């Protein structure tokens, strides 16, 4: 089984076009974080949590390849340094000397968001070519550009009839950031899968001891200490299975891992959708809406594209099963597990039952058991990319509760952890003319039957 370190090495090797041994050497470079007390120290702890999933943290007092200074003077022998200044409404990351002025106090969600961006700057300074483009100096994280004002984040959040669909990297990142909100009530956490060997490299609540355990159960058990007023109730189920058993859900927070899964969630008729996803190592997508809406729904954002069928064929061929077995999505059942084990005798047939096709395919690719149709390995993004997506999802929840999401009307955000946030990232996405949900009269009739008393919304 692939280890978290191996998954990072293979991701970097693919990005840079180098061997895994060289990638491992570059990731073995060390970072030290030197911070003043108070807010600077809390930011340092968050940055360390984001970085140590990917890069090595230097031992206390030792020399390092890069020293991060947060309102503090250098104390290490270092090849290079990066300074971080925590200012009112923004965080500035630059190569000049750190300022001795006191750090501004950040909201916890602001701290997580800025630390994810700071992690990308640190990694790009250490490893040439890892970022899609060179990062500016200074690199400014402007919270207003993201709509992450303190007054929005301070809004009380009272959850009821709400489900988190997906307990993987983005789901972990969502709860890691949401613990800083004034949040209470009940949250259902849904995921039918178990923790895989590569998950601990980007899931802040998981470690290697969780491998093989149900994702939803482990996430709820480990995150519960951070939520004294929020009940986290796990269930090993997809959102669709949960809705079939329990009935319609008012709000779903989507952290699923495929376009197909997201479209399926839209067809399960939630009233409100908050969604975040990553596109490889480079980008984060955020979307939200409340039905009925004349703008984009989840199926509009993740409309079917021809490449999806190519992907399904690659999965079917790689696992040694029929395309029709994969197309419905969902999980591997006992008969299909037997056919896969016949093709891959190194796999335990009993363990395969209940796994997602996509998850098993990624695992085999990462372990170099097979490649994609294009000859590439399928690997996960670095931790701070997934955690940024989760943190922005927590921000969107606060925007919903404060009314800011509907005040500005913008339902879509497309950003990169490698570039400073800009106000232009948020925009209004219109409905897609041939959307299989919005343009389906039967779906609209079903929605009206489920939510007959709900009025017109943005």
XYZ file of N, CA and C in Angstrom, residues 146-404:
777
model
N -11.725 37.652 -0.961
C -12.391 36.359 -0.830
C -13.772 36.472 -0.202
N -14.128 37.667 0.258
C -15.369 37.817 1.003
C -15.264 37.287 2.411
N -14.025 37.253 2.951
C -13.764 36.656 4.263
C -13.630 37.726 5.341
N -14.577 38.661 5.360
C -14.550 39.708 6.380
C -14.866 39.117 7.752
N -14.301 39.724 8.787
C -14.490 39.228 10.155
C -15.981 39.207 10.526
N -16.733 40.239 10.139
C -18.151 40.308 10.514
C -18.933 39.144 9.911
N -18.529 38.677 8.720
C -19.180 37.518 8.101
C -18.835 36.256 8.882
N -17.560 36.090 9.205
C -17.106 34.884 9.898
C -17.584 34.819 11.338
N -17.958 35.962 11.922
C -18.444 35.983 13.303
C -19.924 35.630 13.406
N -20.613 35.465 12.288
C -22.036 35.143 12.296
C -22.291 33.771 12.917
N -23.190 33.655 13.882
C -23.506 32.330 14.436
C -24.064 31.404 13.362
N -23.619 30.152 13.375
C -24.070 29.145 12.411
C -24.810 28.065 13.186
N -26.091 27.884 12.886
C -26.904 26.883 13.569
C -27.331 25.831 12.542
N -26.751 24.659 12.621
C -26.999 23.629 11.617
C -28.141 22.706 12.029
N -29.027 22.459 11.079
C -30.089 21.474 11.230
C -30.430 20.981 9.835
N -30.774 19.712 9.719
C -31.103 19.124 8.416
C -29.998 19.399 7.403
N -28.767 19.161 7.846
C -27.583 19.449 7.032
C -26.676 18.222 6.993
N -26.126 17.930 5.813
C -25.219 16.793 5.656
C -23.935 17.239 4.980
N -22.815 16.683 5.435
C -21.530 16.825 4.761
C -21.322 15.564 3.940
N -21.310 15.708 2.619
C -21.160 14.559 1.719
C -19.697 14.425 1.313
N -18.973 13.540 1.994
C -17.563 13.317 1.708
C -16.708 13.602 2.921
N -15.979 12.592 3.386
C -15.140 12.731 4.583
C -13.667 12.557 4.239
N -13.309 12.893 2.999
C -11.914 12.807 2.586
C -11.177 14.108 2.835
N -10.289 14.471 1.925
C -9.404 15.614 2.146
C -10.171 16.926 2.280
N -11.102 17.200 1.371
C -11.849 18.454 1.440
C -12.777 18.453 2.652
N -13.386 17.309 2.961
C -14.222 17.216 4.157
C -13.430 17.444 5.429
N -12.221 16.875 5.511
C -11.323 17.136 6.640
C -11.009 18.622 6.722
N -10.673 19.209 5.574
C -10.321 20.627 5.544
C -11.472 21.521 5.945
N -12.689 21.131 5.573
C -13.866 21.908 5.960
C -14.023 21.941 7.481
N -13.965 20.783 8.127
C -14.131 20.755 9.580
C -12.948 21.411 10.288
N -11.752 21.261 9.727
C -10.573 21.891 10.325
C -10.751 23.409 10.397
N -11.357 24.001 9.369
C -11.596 25.445 9.367
C -12.877 25.800 10.115
N -13.934 24.998 9.952
C -15.236 25.309 10.551
C -15.192 25.290 12.073
N -14.183 24.650 12.661
C -14.083 24.642 14.122
C -13.889 26.047 14.687
N -13.501 26.989 13.845
C -13.306 28.365 14.284
C -14.592 29.200 14.193
N -15.655 28.638 13.622
C -16.919 29.351 13.546
C -17.707 29.168 14.845
N -18.642 30.075 15.088
C -19.582 29.922 16.204
C -20.675 28.979 15.724
N -20.412 27.689 15.804
C -21.248 26.691 15.131
C -21.859 25.732 16.144
N -23.126 25.405 15.923
C -23.829 24.494 16.812
C -24.887 23.733 16.017
N -25.550 22.774 16.677
C -26.582 21.993 16.016
C -26.120 20.579 15.733
N -26.513 20.067 14.562
C -26.206 18.686 14.176
C -25.759 18.642 12.728
N -24.716 17.892 12.462
C -24.209 17.699 11.099
C -24.059 16.213 10.834
N -24.744 15.713 9.818
C -24.542 14.344 9.365
C -23.298 14.313 8.479
N -22.413 13.359 8.709
C -21.196 13.211 7.903
C -21.304 11.881 7.165
N -21.356 11.963 5.835
C -21.636 10.797 5.004
C -20.453 10.441 4.122
N -20.046 9.192 4.159
C -19.013 8.685 3.254
C -19.035 7.169 3.337
N -19.184 6.471 2.214
C -19.251 5.012 2.255
C -17.891 4.326 2.279
N -16.812 5.105 2.166
C -15.480 4.524 1.972
C -14.677 4.447 3.264
N -13.543 3.739 3.163
C -12.620 3.642 4.288
C -11.394 4.505 4.004
N -10.634 4.798 5.047
C -9.413 5.596 4.916
C -8.377 4.787 4.135
N -7.859 5.375 3.062
C -6.858 4.703 2.241
C -5.440 5.036 2.674
N -4.476 4.319 2.113
C -3.079 4.500 2.499
C -2.543 5.881 2.200
N -3.056 6.528 1.148
C -2.561 7.857 0.802
C -3.300 8.987 1.490
N -4.428 8.707 2.142
C -5.238 9.773 2.749
C -4.516 10.600 3.804
N -3.721 10.001 4.705
C -3.107 10.816 5.762
C -2.160 11.904 5.275
N -1.757 11.887 4.001
C -0.842 12.938 3.548
C -1.556 14.264 3.291
N -2.900 14.256 3.297
C -3.619 15.507 3.044
C -4.860 15.678 3.917
N -5.158 14.702 4.765
C -6.324 14.774 5.648
C -5.851 15.068 7.068
N -6.126 16.269 7.553
C -5.536 16.722 8.808
C -6.021 15.947 10.026
N -7.177 15.330 9.953
C -7.676 14.565 11.096
C -7.265 13.095 11.060
N -6.726 12.622 9.938
C -6.370 11.207 9.819
C -4.873 11.001 10.013
N -4.507 9.821 10.510
C -3.112 9.391 10.528
C -3.067 7.934 10.093
N -1.891 7.356 10.060
C -1.748 5.995 9.529
C -2.509 4.956 10.351
N -2.802 5.260 11.603
C -3.575 4.321 12.422
C -5.031 4.227 11.977
N -5.479 5.176 11.174
C -6.871 5.188 10.711
C -7.073 4.404 9.420
N -5.998 3.978 8.775
C -6.103 3.297 7.490
C -6.953 2.033 7.635
N -7.927 1.903 6.739
C -8.827 0.754 6.755
C -10.095 0.978 7.551
N -10.164 2.063 8.325
C -11.359 2.364 9.124
C -12.334 3.217 8.303
N -13.622 3.167 8.607
C -14.600 3.992 7.876
C -14.275 5.482 7.990
N -14.258 6.169 6.861
C -13.884 7.583 6.857
C -14.805 8.435 7.719
N -16.108 8.292 7.523
C -17.053 9.143 8.239
C -16.933 8.936 9.746
N -16.821 7.694 10.154
C -16.725 7.388 11.584
C -15.465 7.974 12.207
N -14.329 7.802 11.516
C -13.070 8.298 12.063
C -13.032 9.822 12.078
N -13.555 10.454 11.039
C -13.550 11.915 11.002
C -14.387 12.484 12.143
N -15.565 11.927 12.351
C -16.427 12.425 13.429
C -15.790 12.203 14.794
N -15.204 11.029 14.993
C -14.605 10.716 16.292
C -13.433 11.638 16.601
N -12.627 11.945 15.598
C -11.424 12.728 15.851
C -11.698 14.240 15.847
N -12.726 14.673 15.118
C -13.033 16.104 15.069
C -13.953 16.536 16.203
N -14.599 15.600 16.877
C -15.612 15.941 17.882
C -15.072 16.865 18.960
N -13.812 16.696 19.341
C -13.228 17.523 20.397
C -13.181 18.997 20.014
N -13.189 19.293 18.725
C -13.129 20.677 18.244
C -14.509 21.331 18.156
N -15.566 20.572 18.409
C -16.929 21.088 18.226
C -17.775 20.809 19.468
N -17.594 21.593 20.520
C -18.320 21.332 21.762
C -19.827 21.504 21.641
N -20.300 22.278 20.649
C -21.733 22.559 20.528
C -22.333 21.995 19.243
N -21.561 21.194 18.501
C -22.038 20.609 17.249
C -21.941 19.093 17.335
N -23.059 18.416 17.123
C -23.068 16.950 17.096
C -22.686 16.476 15.697
N -21.656 15.649 15.603
C -21.206 15.077 14.336
C -21.667 13.629 14.286
N -22.586 13.323 13.385
C -23.170 11.988 13.306
C -22.740 11.302 12.012
N -21.895 10.254 12.095
C -21.392 9.612 10.880
C -22.336 8.554 10.330
N -22.254 8.351 9.038
C -22.970 7.248 8.402
C -22.179 6.806 7.178
N -21.958 5.511 7.068
C -21.217 4.953 5.930
C -22.172 4.791 4.754
N -22.466 5.895 4.108
C -23.430 5.896 3.008
C -23.130 7.040 2.069
N -23.565 6.894 0.821
C -23.540 8.025 -0.097
C -24.696 8.962 0.259
N -24.648 10.172 -0.276
C -25.741 11.103 -0.030
C -27.043 10.543 -0.590
N -26.964 9.923 -1.776
C -28.163 9.349 -2.387
C -28.788 8.261 -1.533
N -27.966 7.369 -0.994
C -28.489 6.298 -0.134
C -29.104 6.879 1.136
N -28.465 7.925 1.673
C -28.978 8.562 2.880
C -30.351 9.182 2.619
N -30.502 9.856 1.476
C -31.774 10.484 1.131
C -32.859 9.424 0.922
N -32.506 8.304 0.288
C -33.491 7.235 0.073
C -34.013 6.687 1.405
N -33.138 6.601 2.373
C -33.528 6.053 3.673
C -34.267 7.071 4.527
N -33.832 8.319 4.472
C -34.287 9.311 5.426
C -35.233 10.357 4.837
N -35.136 10.589 3.517
C -35.931 11.632 2.884
C -35.073 12.834 2.532
N -35.677 13.828 1.924
C -34.946 14.988 1.405
C -34.187 15.719 2.504
N -33.028 16.270 2.131
C -32.161 17.025 3.039
C -32.151 18.479 2.592
N -32.348 19.375 3.549
C -32.428 20.797 3.209
C -31.104 21.328 2.660
N -29.996 21.038 3.343
C -28.704 21.597 2.938
C -27.652 20.499 2.866
N -26.880 20.486 1.774
C -25.767 19.550 1.647
C -24.483 20.330 1.397
N -23.466 20.009 2.167
C -22.123 20.571 2.004
C -21.316 19.504 1.278
N -20.922 19.791 0.042
C -20.405 18.757 -0.853
C -18.883 18.753 -0.866
N -18.319 17.611 -0.469
C -16.873 17.400 -0.528
C -16.591 16.066 -1.196
N -17.424 15.709 -2.166
C -17.278 14.446 -2.895
C -16.080 14.523 -3.831
N -15.731 13.379 -4.460
C -14.474 13.343 -5.214
C -14.625 13.121 -6.709
N -15.824 13.363 -7.279
C -15.958 13.216 -8.726
C -17.093 14.081 -9.248
N -17.021 14.424 -10.509
C -18.071 15.199 -11.164
C -19.387 14.424 -11.138
N -19.302 13.141 -11.410
C -20.495 12.301 -11.457
C -21.206 12.288 -10.104
N -20.436 12.188 -9.027
C -21.029 12.179 -7.691
C -21.747 13.492 -7.411
N -21.183 14.609 -7.856
C -21.814 15.908 -7.623
C -23.113 16.049 -8.399
N -23.141 15.593 -9.643
C -24.385 15.645 -10.403
C -25.458 14.773 -9.757
N -25.024 13.634 -9.238
C -25.960 12.744 -8.564
C -26.572 13.424 -7.340
N -25.751 14.165 -6.602
C -26.252 14.884 -5.425
C -27.302 15.904 -5.825
N -27.111 16.611 -6.927
C -28.116 17.576 -7.376
C -29.435 16.877 -7.662
N -29.381 15.678 -8.210
C -30.600 14.937 -8.525
C -31.322 14.430 -7.287
N -30.653 14.467 -6.133
C -31.295 14.065 -4.878
C -32.044 15.219 -4.220
N -32.139 16.352 -4.909
C -33.053 17.455 -4.605
C -32.813 18.178 -3.280
N -31.576 18.501 -2.943
C -31.369 19.355 -1.765
C -31.861 20.765 -2.049
N -32.271 21.459 -1.006
C -32.717 22.837 -1.160
C -31.528 23.775 -1.326
N -30.457 23.535 -0.554
C -29.263 24.378 -0.593
C -28.030 23.520 -0.818
N -27.120 24.022 -1.631
C -25.885 23.306 -1.962
C -24.697 24.233 -1.747
N -23.704 23.754 -1.004
C -22.403 24.422 -0.879
C -21.366 23.391 -1.285
N -20.543 23.710 -2.265
C -19.666 22.702 -2.861
C -18.262 23.264 -3.063
N -17.248 22.424 -2.813
C -15.858 22.787 -3.122
C -15.148 21.578 -3.683
N -14.248 21.816 -4.632
C -13.486 20.729 -5.240
C -12.125 21.246 -5.679
N -11.229 20.322 -5.961
C -9.909 20.668 -6.493
C -9.748 20.068 -7.877
N -8.994 20.751 -8.726
C -8.654 20.209 -10.034
C -7.152 19.952 -10.023
N -6.794 18.759 -9.580
C -5.379 18.419 -9.470
C -4.692 19.268 -8.422
N -3.449 19.644 -8.730
C -2.643 20.394 -7.768
C -2.812 21.900 -7.911
N -3.526 22.336 -8.957
C -3.422 23.740 -9.356
C -4.564 24.643 -8.931
N -5.796 24.129 -8.788
C -6.933 25.040 -8.662
C -7.961 24.533 -7.655
N -8.784 25.479 -7.221
C -9.901 25.201 -6.324
C -11.155 25.823 -6.919
N -12.260 25.066 -6.884
C -13.555 25.549 -7.365
C -14.522 25.561 -6.191
N -15.292 26.639 -6.074
C -16.305 26.769 -5.030
C -17.603 27.196 -5.689
N -18.708 26.562 -5.282
C -20.015 26.888 -5.847
C -21.072 26.749 -4.756
N -22.099 27.610 -4.821
C -23.222 27.469 -3.899
C -24.490 28.001 -4.554
N -25.619 27.463 -4.125
C -26.900 27.994 -4.583
C -28.015 27.523 -3.662
N -29.139 28.184 -3.766
C -30.363 27.787 -3.081
C -31.456 27.675 -4.138
N -32.147 26.553 -4.152
C -33.231 26.370 -5.102
C -34.513 27.034 -4.591
N -35.404 27.483 -5.494
C -35.222 27.496 -6.942
C -34.314 28.646 -7.366
N -33.536 28.424 -8.400
C -32.619 29.447 -8.868
C -32.640 29.515 -10.388
N -32.469 30.685 -10.912
C -32.375 30.862 -12.363
C -30.930 30.820 -12.825
N -30.012 30.596 -11.870
C -28.590 30.544 -12.198
C -28.089 29.097 -12.117
N -26.792 28.901 -12.102
C -26.215 27.555 -12.196
C -26.542 26.698 -10.981
N -26.843 25.444 -11.235
C -26.977 24.438 -10.183
C -25.702 23.587 -10.180
N -25.659 22.587 -9.330
C -24.479 21.738 -9.235
C -24.234 20.980 -10.545
N -25.314 20.574 -11.199
C -25.177 19.853 -12.468
C -24.708 20.773 -13.589
N -24.994 22.073 -13.492
C -24.471 23.036 -14.473
C -22.961 23.185 -14.313
N -22.506 23.284 -13.070
C -21.084 23.478 -12.802
C -20.284 22.253 -13.222
N -20.824 21.072 -12.943
C -20.104 19.825 -13.240
C -20.838 19.047 -14.334
N -21.155 19.732 -15.399
C -21.876 19.095 -16.500
C -21.051 17.950 -17.072
N -21.743 17.003 -17.675
C -21.053 15.846 -18.259
C -20.153 16.294 -19.398
N -18.943 15.774 -19.420
C -17.997 16.070 -20.492
C -17.498 14.751 -21.088
N -17.101 14.743 -22.364
C -16.667 13.499 -23.001
C -15.525 12.796 -22.269
N -14.645 13.566 -21.641
C -13.506 12.960 -20.953
C -13.932 12.025 -19.831
N -15.131 12.235 -19.296
C -15.584 11.375 -18.213
C -15.732 9.940 -18.689
N -16.250 9.749 -19.916
C -16.404 8.399 -20.451
C -15.041 7.771 -20.693
N -14.079 8.576 -21.149
C -12.715 8.071 -21.310
C -12.187 7.578 -19.973
N -12.466 8.345 -18.941
C -12.025 7.987 -17.596
C -12.667 6.679 -17.143
N -13.984 6.533 -17.382
C -14.674 5.313 -16.976
C -14.143 4.095 -17.727
N -13.824 4.283 -19.008
C -13.251 3.170 -19.772
C -11.885 2.769 -19.214
N -11.077 3.792 -18.862
C -9.758 3.494 -18.301
C -9.883 2.721 -16.993
N -10.852 3.100 -16.153
C -11.064 2.390 -14.893
C -11.482 0.944 -15.161
N -12.424 0.766 -16.083
C -12.903 -0.581 -16.402
C -11.769 -1.453 -16.937
N -10.982 -0.911 -17.864
C -9.880 -1.686 -18.432
C -8.822 -1.980 -17.381
N -8.501 -0.998 -16.546
C -7.477 -1.199 -15.534
C -7.863 -2.220 -14.489
N -9.141 -2.232 -14.113
C -9.595 -3.166 -13.084
C -10.005 -4.519 -13.657
N -10.116 -4.591 -14.991
C -10.462 -5.863 -15.616
C -11.935 -6.193 -15.530
N -12.794 -5.176 -15.627
C -14.235 -5.388 -15.556
C -14.897 -4.696 -16.739
N -16.221 -4.886 -16.870
C -16.953 -4.296 -17.983
C -17.240 -2.823 -17.729
N -17.354 -2.062 -18.813
C -17.667 -0.642 -18.695
C -19.004 -0.439 -17.990
N -19.964 -1.290 -18.267
C -21.282 -1.164 -17.646
C -21.223 -1.338 -16.131
N -20.212 -2.024 -15.636
C -20.063 -2.177 -14.189
C -19.677 -0.861 -13.530
N -18.946 -0.035 -14.276
C -18.409 1.204 -13.714
C -19.351 2.373 -13.923
N -20.033 2.432 -15.031
C -20.837 3.595 -15.381
C -21.846 4.018 -14.315
N -22.514 3.072 -13.615
C -23.464 3.545 -12.603
C -22.812 4.273 -11.435
N -21.502 4.198 -11.316
C -20.822 4.828 -10.186
C -21.027 4.014 -8.924
N -20.798 4.635 -7.785
C -21.040 3.933 -6.541
C -19.896 3.028 -6.134
N -20.248 1.907 -5.495
C -19.261 1.081 -4.823
C -19.173 -0.305 -5.441
N -18.070 -0.971 -5.144
C -17.812 -2.313 -5.659
C -18.608 -3.325 -4.841
N -19.403 -4.146 -5.521
C -20.140 -5.196 -4.820
C -19.367 -6.507 -4.871
N -19.892 -7.557 -4.255
C -19.166 -8.823 -4.127
C -18.859 -9.481 -5.474
N -19.817 -9.582 -6.408
C -19.486 -10.215 -7.701
C -18.395 -9.465 -8.472
N -18.467 -8.131 -8.467
C -17.452 -7.352 -9.178
C -16.109 -7.457 -8.464
N -16.118 -7.501 -7.127
C -14.874 -7.679 -6.366
C -14.191 -8.970 -6.753
N -14.970 -10.017 -6.972
C -14.399 -11.316 -7.370
C -13.725 -11.215 -8.733
N -14.339 -10.485 -9.668
C -13.750 -10.335 -11.001
C -12.474 -9.490 -10.949
N -12.488 -8.446 -10.111
C -11.285 -7.612 -9.985
C -10.144 -8.414 -9.360
N -10.452 -9.195 -8.321
C -9.417 -9.991 -7.653
C -8.839 -11.045 -8.585
N -9.652 -11.543 -9.525
C -9.141 -12.516 -10.497
C -8.117 -11.862 -11.412
N -8.321 -10.568 -11.714
C -7.390 -9.827 -12.570
C -6.180 -9.348 -11.766
N -6.400 -9.049 -10.485
C -5.349 -8.545 -9.608
C -5.251 -9.446 -8.370
N -4.599 -10.588 -8.485
C -4.559 -11.551 -7.374
C -3.874 -11.019 -6.122
N -3.143 -9.914 -6.235
C -2.498 -9.332 -5.051
C -3.503 -8.637 -4.148
N -4.732 -8.439 -4.644
C -5.756 -7.753 -3.864
C -6.618 -8.741 -3.088
N -7.058 -8.324 -1.900
C -7.937 -9.123 -1.056
C -9.374 -8.853 -1.475
N -10.024 -9.871 -2.003
C -11.386 -9.721 -2.526
C -12.344 -9.166 -1.479
N -12.216 -9.606 -0.242
C -13.143 -9.170 0.805
C -12.965 -7.684 1.130
N -11.734 -7.184 0.991
C -11.468 -5.772 1.274
C -12.051 -4.875 0.185
N -12.159 -5.396 -1.036
C -12.635 -4.591 -2.162
C -14.115 -4.245 -2.042
N -14.884 -5.109 -1.418
C -16.327 -4.887 -1.323
C -16.593 -3.596 -0.539
N -17.343 -2.702 -1.158
C -17.661 -1.432 -0.511
C -16.739 -0.298 -0.909
N -15.617 -0.591 -1.603
C -14.736 0.475 -2.076
C -15.346 1.157 -3.294
N -14.991 2.425 -3.501
C -15.397 3.128 -4.712
C -14.471 2.729 -5.855
N -15.016 2.592 -7.057
C -14.195 2.256 -8.223
C -13.055 3.258 -8.394
N -13.395 4.532 -8.282
C -12.398 5.587 -8.467
C -11.279 5.475 -7.436
N -11.643 5.174 -6.188
C -10.636 5.077 -5.126
C -9.676 3.925 -5.375
N -10.213 2.774 -5.758
C -9.338 1.624 -6.033
C -8.439 1.912 -7.226
N -8.991 2.540 -8.254
C -8.195 2.864 -9.439
C -7.046 3.799 -9.084
N -7.339 4.849 -8.288
C -6.290 5.768 -7.860
C -5.221 5.038 -7.047
N -5.663 4.131 -6.176
C -4.711 3.400 -5.345
C -3.770 2.567 -6.200
N -4.321 1.847 -7.181
C -3.489 0.997 -8.032
C -2.554 1.827 -8.904
N -3.053 2.979 -9.376
C -2.179 3.863 -10.152
C -1.035 4.384 -9.285
N -1.349 4.815 -8.077
C -0.343 5.378 -7.188
C 0.683 4.333 -6.781
N 0.257 3.086 -6.685
C 1.179 2.007 -6.335
C 1.908 1.476 -7.563
N 1.617 2.122 -8.728
C 2.245 1.751 -9.996
C 1.841 0.362 -10.459
N 0.697 -0.115 -9.966
C 0.153 -1.373 -10.450
C -0.412 -1.196 -11.852
N -0.916 -0.009 -12.131
C -1.403 0.293 -13.471
C -1.329 1.795 -13.691
N -1.464 2.204 -14.941
C -1.428 3.606 -15.332
C -2.748 3.967 -15.997
N -2.984 5.243 -16.203
C -4.161 5.675 -16.934
C -3.978 5.352 -18.406
N -5.044 5.557 -19.160
C -4.973 5.306 -20.600
C -3.919 6.179 -21.256
N -3.636 7.328 -20.658
C -2.627 8.241 -21.196
C -1.230 7.923 -20.673
N -1.094 6.861 -19.867
C 0.209 6.487 -19.347
C 0.638 7.281 -18.139
N -0.310 7.927 -17.436
C 0.018 8.743 -16.284
C -0.496 8.083 -15.005
N 0.143 8.397 -13.895
C -0.391 7.999 -12.609
C -1.458 8.996 -12.180
N -2.464 8.501 -11.447
C -3.517 9.360 -10.927
C -3.217 9.625 -9.463
N -2.890 10.851 -9.133
C -2.457 11.177 -7.787
C -3.256 12.335 -7.222
N -3.206 12.483 -5.908
C -3.987 13.504 -5.211
C -3.180 14.791 -5.063
N -3.856 15.913 -4.835
C -3.147 17.178 -4.656
C -2.418 17.243 -3.327
N -1.522 18.244 -3.187
C -0.861 18.469 -1.910
C -1.897 18.862 -0.858
N -1.537 18.651 0.406
C -2.482 18.860 1.503
C -3.062 20.265 1.512
N -2.219 21.287 1.337
C -2.718 22.655 1.478
C -3.702 23.027 0.378
N -3.677 22.332 -0.757
C -4.646 22.600 -1.825
C -6.032 22.121 -1.391
N -6.099 20.879 -0.915
C -7.376 20.348 -0.431
C -7.875 21.117 0.784
N -6.962 21.512 1.663
C -7.367 22.233 2.867
C -7.841 23.646 2.554
N -7.284 24.256 1.515
C -7.799 25.559 1.080
C -9.231 25.402 0.577
N -9.486 24.350 -0.198
C -10.852 24.104 -0.671
C -11.802 23.934 0.510
N -11.378 23.172 1.523
C -12.224 22.981 2.699
C -12.444 24.256 3.475
N -11.398 25.087 3.611
C -11.521 26.351 4.339
C -12.454 27.315 3.612
N -12.377 27.352 2.288
C -13.279 28.212 1.524
C -14.717 27.712 1.623
N -14.891 26.412 1.794
C -16.231 25.849 1.995
C -16.800 26.308 3.345
N -15.954 26.339 4.384
C -16.389 26.857 5.684
C -16.740 28.346 5.572
N -15.946 29.093 4.813
C -16.244 30.505 4.575
C -17.593 30.648 3.881
N -17.874 29.807 2.896
C -19.145 29.900 2.176
C -20.324 29.620 3.102
N -20.130 28.707 4.050
C -21.177 28.448 5.036
C -21.462 29.714 5.850
N -20.425 30.414 6.261
C -20.610 31.669 6.997
C -21.272 32.727 6.120
N -20.911 32.764 4.841
C -21.546 33.719 3.923
C -23.038 33.422 3.768
N -23.394 32.135 3.746
C -24.801 31.757 3.682
C -25.543 32.264 4.913
N -24.984 31.977 6.090
C -25.669 32.302 7.341
C -25.764 33.816 7.558
N -24.765 34.554 7.096
C -24.769 36.007 7.283
C -25.628 36.731 6.256
N -26.002 36.030 5.169
C -26.746 36.655 4.084
C -25.865 37.285 3.027
N -24.546 37.288 3.228
C -23.641 37.920 2.282
C -23.643 37.206 0.935
